[in-house]
């Protein structure tokens, strides 16, 4: 848990941050260590976040521009203290500003990996808040990008991970119900593509908002989108059933669709990882993927059994 206290006198900010794991209960009523009581016991206190935080100077958004001990905040060397007590870390500091602070944006992040060559690893979790130093209250400053991230993930997972695979299943295993299977397949795929496109638009908006450095996720997403567009365009070029080119169109349509769903599944897993979506997303998508795979295996066995018994095929579409 992170707590922040403040006491302002003119343009001097006196603050104490208490950093503790989420599993360690920490409240504003807890007593301070004896080493800090003298200078910091009279501060106002407010809970802020439930994770650790480390602060580096940010000159840009690439590792080479994250420079340690190059911040522009004014403080004296003897005005800050770091105290470690078991799982808790106390950061006490005094900072000088040209004017008294009112509302201030604060970045908070957590990471457990050991730094390599004095470089921090990628954050496991992060957020931003707006802290009001006049009242001691805080509010989330990142609800919009967080909500947009969830929207992007939910739309694409439902479209590319649920609807479009179901539409492909209908096309392969339900052709006995002609022409119903075709209208179901076309309808499901159309809705799935539209929802997926909406999810991609949300992803582009999210990228413009936070400039996330996720080239593999973006690259696969663009590749899958191109395959999806090619599938849509192929509908307008579908030859008649009697055409000698129909079997080539079928091969193209089947394998491009399968390729799109395969890479979409990979990209969903990557998105859940880079988006730090949490275990609920991992378990939910894993369960969905298991159900789809079990269904496909069972239907494939039935299909091949029926083909072997009938010594025929299902025909072109």
PDB file of C-alpha atoms in Angstrom:
ATOM      1  CA  UNK A   1       0.000   0.000   0.000  1.00  0.00           C
ATOM      2  CA  UNK A   2       1.255   3.498  -0.754  1.00  0.00           C
ATOM      3  CA  UNK A   3       0.364   6.336   1.581  1.00  0.00           C
ATOM      4  CA  UNK A   4       1.268   9.946   0.996  1.00  0.00           C
ATOM      5  CA  UNK A   5       1.264  12.606   3.651  1.00  0.00           C
ATOM      6  CA  UNK A   6       1.836  16.299   3.137  1.00  0.00           C
ATOM      7  CA  UNK A   7       2.414  19.450   5.110  1.00  0.00           C
ATOM      8  CA  UNK A   8       2.978  22.617   3.108  1.00  0.00           C
ATOM      9  CA  UNK A   9       4.586  25.794   4.402  1.00  0.00           C
ATOM     10  CA  UNK A  10       4.816  28.310   1.587  1.00  0.00           C
ATOM     11  CA  UNK A  11       6.370  26.407  -1.294  1.00  0.00           C
ATOM     12  CA  UNK A  12       7.950  23.618   0.779  1.00  0.00           C
ATOM     13  CA  UNK A  13       6.455  20.140   0.433  1.00  0.00           C
ATOM     14  CA  UNK A  14       7.213  17.659   3.218  1.00  0.00           C
ATOM     15  CA  UNK A  15       6.087  14.143   2.301  1.00  0.00           C
ATOM     16  CA  UNK A  16       6.349  10.575   3.510  1.00  0.00           C
ATOM     17  CA  UNK A  17       5.547   7.647   1.235  1.00  0.00           C
ATOM     18  CA  UNK A  18       5.004   4.239   2.822  1.00  0.00           C
ATOM     19  CA  UNK A  19       5.542   1.387   0.363  1.00  0.00           C
ATOM     20  CA  UNK A  20       4.352  -2.102   1.247  1.00  0.00           C
ATOM     21  CA  UNK A  21       3.174  -5.213  -0.647  1.00  0.00           C
ATOM     22  CA  UNK A  22      -0.556  -5.493  -1.236  1.00  0.00           C
ATOM     23  CA  UNK A  23      -0.670  -8.453   1.152  1.00  0.00           C
ATOM     24  CA  UNK A  24       0.748  -6.309   3.986  1.00  0.00           C
ATOM     25  CA  UNK A  25      -1.975  -4.326   5.691  1.00  0.00           C
ATOM     26  CA  UNK A  26      -1.022  -0.662   6.062  1.00  0.00           C
ATOM     27  CA  UNK A  27      -3.225   2.204   7.261  1.00  0.00           C
ATOM     28  CA  UNK A  28      -2.795   5.849   8.139  1.00  0.00           C
ATOM     29  CA  UNK A  29      -3.296   4.915  11.803  1.00  0.00           C
ATOM     30  CA  UNK A  30      -0.127   2.811  11.956  1.00  0.00           C
ATOM     31  CA  UNK A  31       2.719   4.187  14.050  1.00  0.00           C
ATOM     32  CA  UNK A  32       5.831   5.439  12.304  1.00  0.00           C
ATOM     33  CA  UNK A  33       9.270   3.976  13.053  1.00  0.00           C
ATOM     34  CA  UNK A  34      11.161   5.893  15.796  1.00  0.00           C
ATOM     35  CA  UNK A  35      13.652   7.183  13.210  1.00  0.00           C
ATOM     36  CA  UNK A  36      10.889   9.145  11.457  1.00  0.00           C
ATOM     37  CA  UNK A  37       8.650  10.240  14.322  1.00  0.00           C
ATOM     38  CA  UNK A  38      10.489  13.476  15.047  1.00  0.00           C
ATOM     39  CA  UNK A  39      10.173  15.080  11.598  1.00  0.00           C
ATOM     40  CA  UNK A  40       7.179  13.344  10.019  1.00  0.00           C
ATOM     41  CA  UNK A  41       4.631  12.435  12.713  1.00  0.00           C
ATOM     42  CA  UNK A  42       2.474  15.531  12.172  1.00  0.00           C
ATOM     43  CA  UNK A  43       1.677  15.035   8.503  1.00  0.00           C
ATOM     44  CA  UNK A  44      -1.786  14.655   7.044  1.00  0.00           C
ATOM     45  CA  UNK A  45      -2.244  11.202   5.542  1.00  0.00           C
ATOM     46  CA  UNK A  46      -4.258   9.671   2.697  1.00  0.00           C
ATOM     47  CA  UNK A  47      -4.191   6.192   1.077  1.00  0.00           C
ATOM     48  CA  UNK A  48      -3.141   6.458  -2.559  1.00  0.00           C
ATOM     49  CA  UNK A  49      -2.266   3.076  -4.153  1.00  0.00           C
ATOM     50  CA  UNK A  50      -1.630  -0.518  -3.125  1.00  0.00           C
ATOM     51  CA  UNK A  51       1.734  -1.154  -4.780  1.00  0.00           C
ATOM     52  CA  UNK A  52       5.379  -0.165  -4.698  1.00  0.00           C
ATOM     53  CA  UNK A  53       6.649   2.887  -6.595  1.00  0.00           C
ATOM     54  CA  UNK A  54      10.074   4.002  -7.823  1.00  0.00           C
ATOM     55  CA  UNK A  55      10.760   7.380  -9.440  1.00  0.00           C
ATOM     56  CA  UNK A  56      13.277   8.095 -12.237  1.00  0.00           C
ATOM     57  CA  UNK A  57      13.574  11.261 -14.359  1.00  0.00           C
ATOM     58  CA  UNK A  58      11.649  10.764 -17.625  1.00  0.00           C
ATOM     59  CA  UNK A  59      13.064  12.723 -20.579  1.00  0.00           C
ATOM     60  CA  UNK A  60      11.298  10.533 -23.142  1.00  0.00           C
ATOM     61  CA  UNK A  61       9.660   7.167 -23.741  1.00  0.00           C
ATOM     62  CA  UNK A  62      12.666   5.025 -24.652  1.00  0.00           C
ATOM     63  CA  UNK A  63      15.105   3.410 -22.186  1.00  0.00           C
ATOM     64  CA  UNK A  64      18.021   5.694 -23.164  1.00  0.00           C
ATOM     65  CA  UNK A  65      16.010   8.737 -22.057  1.00  0.00           C
ATOM     66  CA  UNK A  66      15.164   7.381 -18.611  1.00  0.00           C
ATOM     67  CA  UNK A  67      18.086   8.793 -16.614  1.00  0.00           C
ATOM     68  CA  UNK A  68      18.672   8.198 -12.926  1.00  0.00           C
ATOM     69  CA  UNK A  69      19.323  11.155 -10.585  1.00  0.00           C
ATOM     70  CA  UNK A  70      18.644  13.736 -13.314  1.00  0.00           C
ATOM     71  CA  UNK A  71      15.311  15.068 -12.082  1.00  0.00           C
ATOM     72  CA  UNK A  72      14.564  18.808 -11.891  1.00  0.00           C
ATOM     73  CA  UNK A  73      12.980  18.700  -8.405  1.00  0.00           C
ATOM     74  CA  UNK A  74      14.819  20.913  -5.897  1.00  0.00           C
ATOM     75  CA  UNK A  75      15.800  19.305  -2.585  1.00  0.00           C
ATOM     76  CA  UNK A  76      18.704  19.240  -0.161  1.00  0.00           C
ATOM     77  CA  UNK A  77      20.713  16.050   0.258  1.00  0.00           C
ATOM     78  CA  UNK A  78      19.837  15.789   3.962  1.00  0.00           C
ATOM     79  CA  UNK A  79      16.098  16.303   3.375  1.00  0.00           C
ATOM     80  CA  UNK A  80      15.279  12.760   2.303  1.00  0.00           C
ATOM     81  CA  UNK A  81      15.469   9.418   4.065  1.00  0.00           C
ATOM     82  CA  UNK A  82      14.931   5.816   2.974  1.00  0.00           C
ATOM     83  CA  UNK A  83      14.104   3.318   5.717  1.00  0.00           C
ATOM     84  CA  UNK A  84      13.472  -0.406   5.163  1.00  0.00           C
ATOM     85  CA  UNK A  85      11.598  -2.438   7.777  1.00  0.00           C
ATOM     86  CA  UNK A  86      10.888  -6.011   6.680  1.00  0.00           C
ATOM     87  CA  UNK A  87       8.372  -5.737   3.795  1.00  0.00           C
ATOM     88  CA  UNK A  88       7.815  -1.979   4.203  1.00  0.00           C
ATOM     89  CA  UNK A  89       9.853   0.825   2.673  1.00  0.00           C
ATOM     90  CA  UNK A  90       9.539   4.391   3.993  1.00  0.00           C
ATOM     91  CA  UNK A  91      10.526   7.250   1.686  1.00  0.00           C
ATOM     92  CA  UNK A  92      10.646  10.614   3.473  1.00  0.00           C
ATOM     93  CA  UNK A  93      11.559  13.741   1.530  1.00  0.00           C
ATOM     94  CA  UNK A  94      11.232  17.512   1.278  1.00  0.00           C
ATOM     95  CA  UNK A  95      10.885  19.311  -2.039  1.00  0.00           C
ATOM     96  CA  UNK A  96      10.824  23.005  -2.890  1.00  0.00           C
ATOM     97  CA  UNK A  97       8.504  24.442  -5.550  1.00  0.00           C
ATOM     98  CA  UNK A  98       8.143  27.994  -6.885  1.00  0.00           C
ATOM     99  CA  UNK A  99       4.541  28.064  -5.637  1.00  0.00           C
ATOM    100  CA  UNK A 100       2.430  25.992  -3.199  1.00  0.00           C
ATOM    101  CA  UNK A 101       1.136  22.772  -4.764  1.00  0.00           C
ATOM    102  CA  UNK A 102      -2.561  22.253  -5.326  1.00  0.00           C
ATOM    103  CA  UNK A 103      -3.561  19.476  -7.735  1.00  0.00           C
ATOM    104  CA  UNK A 104      -0.645  17.454  -9.054  1.00  0.00           C
ATOM    105  CA  UNK A 105      -0.424  14.468 -11.424  1.00  0.00           C
ATOM    106  CA  UNK A 106       1.517  11.548  -9.913  1.00  0.00           C
ATOM    107  CA  UNK A 107       2.813   8.459 -11.746  1.00  0.00           C
ATOM    108  CA  UNK A 108       2.952   5.179  -9.799  1.00  0.00           C
ATOM    109  CA  UNK A 109       4.466   1.900 -10.974  1.00  0.00           C
ATOM    110  CA  UNK A 110       5.612  -1.477  -9.661  1.00  0.00           C
ATOM    111  CA  UNK A 111       8.179  -3.990 -10.855  1.00  0.00           C
ATOM    112  CA  UNK A 112       9.872  -6.888  -9.076  1.00  0.00           C
ATOM    113  CA  UNK A 113      12.676  -7.794 -11.491  1.00  0.00           C
ATOM    114  CA  UNK A 114      16.261  -6.948 -10.523  1.00  0.00           C
ATOM    115  CA  UNK A 115      17.616  -3.953 -12.513  1.00  0.00           C
ATOM    116  CA  UNK A 116      20.272  -4.770 -15.110  1.00  0.00           C
ATOM    117  CA  UNK A 117      23.046  -2.189 -15.647  1.00  0.00           C
ATOM    118  CA  UNK A 118      21.113   0.272 -13.466  1.00  0.00           C
ATOM    119  CA  UNK A 119      18.094   0.023 -15.774  1.00  0.00           C
ATOM    120  CA  UNK A 120      14.645  -0.800 -14.440  1.00  0.00           C
ATOM    121  CA  UNK A 121      12.726  -3.598 -16.094  1.00  0.00           C
ATOM    122  CA  UNK A 122       9.277  -3.140 -17.634  1.00  0.00           C
ATOM    123  CA  UNK A 123       6.630  -2.316 -15.046  1.00  0.00           C
ATOM    124  CA  UNK A 124       4.300  -5.128 -14.038  1.00  0.00           C
ATOM    125  CA  UNK A 125       1.565  -2.697 -13.042  1.00  0.00           C
ATOM    126  CA  UNK A 126       1.179   1.044 -13.306  1.00  0.00           C
ATOM    127  CA  UNK A 127      -1.334   3.835 -12.855  1.00  0.00           C
ATOM    128  CA  UNK A 128      -1.557   7.595 -12.568  1.00  0.00           C
ATOM    129  CA  UNK A 129      -3.508   9.720 -10.122  1.00  0.00           C
ATOM    130  CA  UNK A 130      -4.269  13.361  -9.483  1.00  0.00           C
ATOM    131  CA  UNK A 131      -3.381  14.199  -5.873  1.00  0.00           C
ATOM    132  CA  UNK A 132      -4.872  17.311  -4.253  1.00  0.00           C
ATOM    133  CA  UNK A 133      -2.341  18.565  -1.714  1.00  0.00           C
ATOM    134  CA  UNK A 134      -4.804  21.085  -0.301  1.00  0.00           C
ATOM    135  CA  UNK A 135      -7.307  18.418   0.773  1.00  0.00           C
ATOM    136  CA  UNK A 136      -5.179  15.258   0.885  1.00  0.00           C
ATOM    137  CA  UNK A 137      -7.495  13.476  -1.565  1.00  0.00           C
ATOM    138  CA  UNK A 138      -6.714  11.714  -4.840  1.00  0.00           C
ATOM    139  CA  UNK A 139      -8.573  10.638  -7.940  1.00  0.00           C
ATOM    140  CA  UNK A 140      -7.678   8.367 -10.829  1.00  0.00           C
ATOM    141  CA  UNK A 141      -6.186  10.212 -13.777  1.00  0.00           C
ATOM    142  CA  UNK A 142      -6.023   7.145 -15.974  1.00  0.00           C
ATOM    143  CA  UNK A 143      -9.611   5.901 -16.100  1.00  0.00           C
ATOM    144  CA  UNK A 144      -9.972   6.844 -19.776  1.00  0.00           C
ATOM    145  CA  UNK A 145      -6.978   4.894 -21.127  1.00  0.00           C
ATOM    146  CA  UNK A 146      -7.673   1.988 -18.768  1.00  0.00           C
ATOM    147  CA  UNK A 147     -11.292   1.822 -19.911  1.00  0.00           C
ATOM    148  CA  UNK A 148     -10.202   2.102 -23.529  1.00  0.00           C
ATOM    149  CA  UNK A 149      -7.689  -0.708 -22.994  1.00  0.00           C
ATOM    150  CA  UNK A 150     -10.423  -2.969 -21.603  1.00  0.00           C
ATOM    151  CA  UNK A 151     -12.735  -2.058 -24.486  1.00  0.00           C
ATOM    152  CA  UNK A 152     -10.009  -2.835 -27.026  1.00  0.00           C
ATOM    153  CA  UNK A 153      -9.276  -6.175 -25.394  1.00  0.00           C
ATOM    154  CA  UNK A 154     -12.901  -7.207 -24.864  1.00  0.00           C
ATOM    155  CA  UNK A 155     -14.022  -6.385 -28.413  1.00  0.00           C
ATOM    156  CA  UNK A 156     -11.120  -8.176 -30.066  1.00  0.00           C
ATOM    157  CA  UNK A 157     -11.270 -11.187 -27.765  1.00  0.00           C
ATOM    158  CA  UNK A 158     -14.998 -11.613 -28.383  1.00  0.00           C
ATOM    159  CA  UNK A 159     -14.699 -10.996 -32.137  1.00  0.00           C
ATOM    160  CA  UNK A 160     -11.503 -12.880 -33.023  1.00  0.00           C
ATOM    161  CA  UNK A 161     -11.547 -15.322 -30.143  1.00  0.00           C
ATOM    162  CA  UNK A 162     -15.241 -16.290 -30.021  1.00  0.00           C
ATOM    163  CA  UNK A 163     -17.483 -15.179 -32.902  1.00  0.00           C
ATOM    164  CA  UNK A 164     -15.156 -15.678 -35.879  1.00  0.00           C
ATOM    165  CA  UNK A 165     -14.045 -19.170 -34.761  1.00  0.00           C
ATOM    166  CA  UNK A 166     -17.707 -20.122 -34.303  1.00  0.00           C
ATOM    167  CA  UNK A 167     -18.459 -18.864 -37.816  1.00  0.00           C
ATOM    168  CA  UNK A 168     -15.615 -20.985 -39.187  1.00  0.00           C
ATOM    169  CA  UNK A 169     -16.930 -24.020 -37.300  1.00  0.00           C
ATOM    170  CA  UNK A 170     -20.373 -23.506 -38.837  1.00  0.00           C
ATOM    171  CA  UNK A 171     -18.853 -23.368 -42.349  1.00  0.00           C
ATOM    172  CA  UNK A 172     -16.907 -26.595 -41.942  1.00  0.00           C
ATOM    173  CA  UNK A 173     -19.223 -28.810 -39.943  1.00  0.00           C
ATOM    174  CA  UNK A 174     -22.784 -27.662 -40.681  1.00  0.00           C
ATOM    175  CA  UNK A 175     -23.004 -27.895 -44.461  1.00  0.00           C
ATOM    176  CA  UNK A 176     -25.644 -30.598 -44.282  1.00  0.00           C
ATOM    177  CA  UNK A 177     -28.115 -27.817 -43.475  1.00  0.00           C
ATOM    178  CA  UNK A 178     -27.834 -26.029 -46.799  1.00  0.00           C
ATOM    179  CA  UNK A 179     -28.342 -23.081 -47.324  1.00  0.00           C
ATOM    180  CA  UNK A 180     -28.824 -22.269 -43.614  1.00  0.00           C
ATOM    181  CA  UNK A 181     -25.187 -22.929 -42.820  1.00  0.00           C
ATOM    182  CA  UNK A 182     -24.075 -20.376 -45.426  1.00  0.00           C
ATOM    183  CA  UNK A 183     -26.276 -17.571 -44.092  1.00  0.00           C
ATOM    184  CA  UNK A 184     -25.217 -18.345 -40.522  1.00  0.00           C
ATOM    185  CA  UNK A 185     -21.549 -18.387 -41.534  1.00  0.00           C
ATOM    186  CA  UNK A 186     -21.781 -15.123 -43.478  1.00  0.00           C
ATOM    187  CA  UNK A 187     -23.808 -13.379 -40.758  1.00  0.00           C
ATOM    188  CA  UNK A 188     -21.586 -14.461 -37.871  1.00  0.00           C
ATOM    189  CA  UNK A 189     -18.390 -13.567 -39.741  1.00  0.00           C
ATOM    190  CA  UNK A 190     -19.763 -10.163 -40.725  1.00  0.00           C
ATOM    191  CA  UNK A 191     -20.724  -9.284 -37.133  1.00  0.00           C
ATOM    192  CA  UNK A 192     -17.416 -10.641 -35.861  1.00  0.00           C
ATOM    193  CA  UNK A 193     -15.418  -8.593 -38.366  1.00  0.00           C
ATOM    194  CA  UNK A 194     -17.306  -5.389 -37.509  1.00  0.00           C
ATOM    195  CA  UNK A 195     -16.725  -5.920 -33.772  1.00  0.00           C
ATOM    196  CA  UNK A 196     -13.077  -6.738 -34.438  1.00  0.00           C
ATOM    197  CA  UNK A 197     -12.736  -3.597 -36.531  1.00  0.00           C
ATOM    198  CA  UNK A 198     -14.240  -1.570 -33.676  1.00  0.00           C
ATOM    199  CA  UNK A 199     -11.713  -3.164 -31.331  1.00  0.00           C
ATOM    200  CA  UNK A 200      -8.870  -2.199 -33.668  1.00  0.00           C
ATOM    201  CA  UNK A 201     -10.145   1.392 -33.809  1.00  0.00           C
ATOM    202  CA  UNK A 202     -10.129   1.398 -29.998  1.00  0.00           C
ATOM    203  CA  UNK A 203      -6.573   0.038 -30.105  1.00  0.00           C
ATOM    204  CA  UNK A 204      -5.410   2.799 -32.456  1.00  0.00           C
ATOM    205  CA  UNK A 205      -7.008   5.394 -30.190  1.00  0.00           C
ATOM    206  CA  UNK A 206      -5.324   3.783 -27.181  1.00  0.00           C
ATOM    207  CA  UNK A 207      -1.946   3.849 -28.923  1.00  0.00           C
ATOM    208  CA  UNK A 208      -2.367   7.531 -29.781  1.00  0.00           C
ATOM    209  CA  UNK A 209      -3.205   8.158 -26.132  1.00  0.00           C
ATOM    210  CA  UNK A 210      -0.393   6.281 -24.369  1.00  0.00           C
ATOM    211  CA  UNK A 211       2.120   5.512 -27.175  1.00  0.00           C
ATOM    212  CA  UNK A 212       2.564   1.940 -25.911  1.00  0.00           C
ATOM    213  CA  UNK A 213       5.732   0.246 -27.151  1.00  0.00           C
ATOM    214  CA  UNK A 214       4.271  -3.124 -28.204  1.00  0.00           C
ATOM    215  CA  UNK A 215       5.559  -3.717 -31.769  1.00  0.00           C
ATOM    216  CA  UNK A 216       4.779  -7.457 -31.809  1.00  0.00           C
ATOM    217  CA  UNK A 217       1.157  -6.905 -30.757  1.00  0.00           C
ATOM    218  CA  UNK A 218       0.666  -4.052 -33.207  1.00  0.00           C
ATOM    219  CA  UNK A 219       2.374  -5.889 -36.057  1.00  0.00           C
ATOM    220  CA  UNK A 220       0.325  -9.060 -35.620  1.00  0.00           C
ATOM    221  CA  UNK A 221      -2.827  -6.998 -35.263  1.00  0.00           C
ATOM    222  CA  UNK A 222      -2.192  -5.254 -38.588  1.00  0.00           C
ATOM    223  CA  UNK A 223      -1.393  -8.594 -40.257  1.00  0.00           C
ATOM    224  CA  UNK A 224      -4.605 -10.192 -38.965  1.00  0.00           C
ATOM    225  CA  UNK A 225      -6.631  -7.152 -40.054  1.00  0.00           C
ATOM    226  CA  UNK A 226      -5.204  -7.399 -43.582  1.00  0.00           C
ATOM    227  CA  UNK A 227      -6.132 -11.100 -43.732  1.00  0.00           C
ATOM    228  CA  UNK A 228      -9.646 -10.252 -42.536  1.00  0.00           C
ATOM    229  CA  UNK A 229     -10.044  -7.582 -45.216  1.00  0.00           C
ATOM    230  CA  UNK A 230      -8.831 -10.039 -47.872  1.00  0.00           C
ATOM    231  CA  UNK A 231     -11.521 -12.488 -46.713  1.00  0.00           C
ATOM    232  CA  UNK A 232     -14.192  -9.815 -47.081  1.00  0.00           C
ATOM    233  CA  UNK A 233     -12.960  -8.854 -50.549  1.00  0.00           C
ATOM    234  CA  UNK A 234     -12.862 -12.511 -51.598  1.00  0.00           C
ATOM    235  CA  UNK A 235     -16.628 -12.738 -51.142  1.00  0.00           C
ATOM    236  CA  UNK A 236     -17.111 -10.394 -54.100  1.00  0.00           C
ATOM    237  CA  UNK A 237     -14.840 -12.539 -56.268  1.00  0.00           C
ATOM    238  CA  UNK A 238     -16.414 -15.911 -55.451  1.00  0.00           C
ATOM    239  CA  UNK A 239     -16.892 -17.958 -58.679  1.00  0.00           C
ATOM    240  CA  UNK A 240     -20.043 -19.946 -59.373  1.00  0.00           C
ATOM    241  CA  UNK A 241     -20.245 -23.511 -58.094  1.00  0.00           C
ATOM    242  CA  UNK A 242     -19.777 -24.868 -61.614  1.00  0.00           C
ATOM    243  CA  UNK A 243     -16.669 -22.768 -62.311  1.00  0.00           C
ATOM    244  CA  UNK A 244     -13.369 -24.621 -62.704  1.00  0.00           C
ATOM    245  CA  UNK A 245     -11.783 -21.945 -60.494  1.00  0.00           C
ATOM    246  CA  UNK A 246     -14.140 -22.568 -57.602  1.00  0.00           C
ATOM    247  CA  UNK A 247     -11.933 -25.170 -55.916  1.00  0.00           C
ATOM    248  CA  UNK A 248      -8.973 -22.744 -55.937  1.00  0.00           C
ATOM    249  CA  UNK A 249     -11.144 -20.043 -54.403  1.00  0.00           C
ATOM    250  CA  UNK A 250     -12.242 -22.522 -51.739  1.00  0.00           C
ATOM    251  CA  UNK A 251      -8.644 -23.379 -50.865  1.00  0.00           C
ATOM    252  CA  UNK A 252      -7.742 -19.717 -50.654  1.00  0.00           C
ATOM    253  CA  UNK A 253     -10.772 -18.807 -48.522  1.00  0.00           C
ATOM    254  CA  UNK A 254     -10.328 -21.744 -46.146  1.00  0.00           C
ATOM    255  CA  UNK A 255      -6.602 -21.327 -45.490  1.00  0.00           C
ATOM    256  CA  UNK A 256      -6.510 -17.532 -45.286  1.00  0.00           C
ATOM    257  CA  UNK A 257      -9.351 -17.731 -42.767  1.00  0.00           C
ATOM    258  CA  UNK A 258      -7.566 -20.376 -40.702  1.00  0.00           C
ATOM    259  CA  UNK A 259      -4.340 -18.379 -40.838  1.00  0.00           C
ATOM    260  CA  UNK A 260      -6.150 -15.250 -39.642  1.00  0.00           C
ATOM    261  CA  UNK A 261      -7.743 -17.085 -36.691  1.00  0.00           C
ATOM    262  CA  UNK A 262      -4.441 -18.747 -35.751  1.00  0.00           C
ATOM    263  CA  UNK A 263      -2.494 -15.483 -35.595  1.00  0.00           C
ATOM    264  CA  UNK A 264      -5.448 -13.735 -33.940  1.00  0.00           C
ATOM    265  CA  UNK A 265      -5.305 -16.316 -31.128  1.00  0.00           C
ATOM    266  CA  UNK A 266      -1.572 -15.684 -30.710  1.00  0.00           C
ATOM    267  CA  UNK A 267      -2.144 -11.933 -30.678  1.00  0.00           C
ATOM    268  CA  UNK A 268      -4.874 -12.214 -28.058  1.00  0.00           C
ATOM    269  CA  UNK A 269      -2.417 -14.016 -25.772  1.00  0.00           C
ATOM    270  CA  UNK A 270       0.218 -11.350 -26.441  1.00  0.00           C
ATOM    271  CA  UNK A 271      -2.330  -8.601 -25.795  1.00  0.00           C
ATOM    272  CA  UNK A 272      -3.350 -10.100 -22.457  1.00  0.00           C
ATOM    273  CA  UNK A 273       0.332 -10.268 -21.474  1.00  0.00           C
ATOM    274  CA  UNK A 274       1.471  -6.795 -22.564  1.00  0.00           C
ATOM    275  CA  UNK A 275      -1.752  -5.239 -21.288  1.00  0.00           C
ATOM    276  CA  UNK A 276      -1.222  -6.789 -17.824  1.00  0.00           C
ATOM    277  CA  UNK A 277      -4.868  -7.822 -17.975  1.00  0.00           C
ATOM    278  CA  UNK A 278      -4.631 -10.181 -15.005  1.00  0.00           C
ATOM    279  CA  UNK A 279      -5.472 -13.781 -14.264  1.00  0.00           C
ATOM    280  CA  UNK A 280      -9.202 -13.415 -14.926  1.00  0.00           C
ATOM    281  CA  UNK A 281      -8.514 -12.644 -18.608  1.00  0.00           C
ATOM    282  CA  UNK A 282      -5.964 -15.448 -18.876  1.00  0.00           C
ATOM    283  CA  UNK A 283      -8.295 -18.005 -17.311  1.00  0.00           C
ATOM    284  CA  UNK A 284     -11.315 -16.804 -19.274  1.00  0.00           C
ATOM    285  CA  UNK A 285      -9.593 -16.912 -22.652  1.00  0.00           C
ATOM    286  CA  UNK A 286      -7.849 -20.187 -21.810  1.00  0.00           C
ATOM    287  CA  UNK A 287     -11.211 -21.770 -20.952  1.00  0.00           C
ATOM    288  CA  UNK A 288     -12.748 -20.380 -24.165  1.00  0.00           C
ATOM    289  CA  UNK A 289      -9.850 -21.701 -26.237  1.00  0.00           C
ATOM    290  CA  UNK A 290     -10.087 -25.141 -24.621  1.00  0.00           C
ATOM    291  CA  UNK A 291     -13.824 -25.369 -25.379  1.00  0.00           C
ATOM    292  CA  UNK A 292     -13.237 -24.383 -29.015  1.00  0.00           C
ATOM    293  CA  UNK A 293     -10.429 -26.921 -29.472  1.00  0.00           C
ATOM    294  CA  UNK A 294     -12.403 -29.752 -27.870  1.00  0.00           C
ATOM    295  CA  UNK A 295     -15.429 -28.918 -30.034  1.00  0.00           C
ATOM    296  CA  UNK A 296     -13.343 -28.808 -33.219  1.00  0.00           C
ATOM    297  CA  UNK A 297     -11.629 -32.132 -32.459  1.00  0.00           C
ATOM    298  CA  UNK A 298     -14.952 -33.845 -31.734  1.00  0.00           C
ATOM    299  CA  UNK A 299     -16.642 -32.446 -34.852  1.00  0.00           C
ATOM    300  CA  UNK A 300     -13.614 -33.271 -37.018  1.00  0.00           C
ATOM    301  CA  UNK A 301     -13.713 -36.896 -35.883  1.00  0.00           C
ATOM    302  CA  UNK A 302     -17.427 -37.091 -36.676  1.00  0.00           C
ATOM    303  CA  UNK A 303     -16.892 -35.425 -40.056  1.00  0.00           C
ATOM    304  CA  UNK A 304     -14.154 -37.811 -41.141  1.00  0.00           C
ATOM    305  CA  UNK A 305     -16.166 -40.767 -39.927  1.00  0.00           C
ATOM    306  CA  UNK A 306     -19.141 -39.649 -41.997  1.00  0.00           C
ATOM    307  CA  UNK A 307     -16.948 -39.003 -45.061  1.00  0.00           C
ATOM    308  CA  UNK A 308     -15.409 -42.442 -44.797  1.00  0.00           C
ATOM    309  CA  UNK A 309     -18.808 -44.087 -44.502  1.00  0.00           C
ATOM    310  CA  UNK A 310     -20.289 -42.138 -47.406  1.00  0.00           C
ATOM    311  CA  UNK A 311     -17.093 -42.113 -49.526  1.00  0.00           C
ATOM    312  CA  UNK A 312     -17.998 -38.612 -50.643  1.00  0.00           C
ATOM    313  CA  UNK A 313     -17.420 -34.952 -50.007  1.00  0.00           C
ATOM    314  CA  UNK A 314     -19.591 -32.015 -48.965  1.00  0.00           C
ATOM    315  CA  UNK A 315     -19.363 -30.133 -52.270  1.00  0.00           C
ATOM    316  CA  UNK A 316     -18.288 -26.599 -53.104  1.00  0.00           C
ATOM    317  CA  UNK A 317     -19.871 -23.437 -51.848  1.00  0.00           C
TER     318      UNK A 317
END
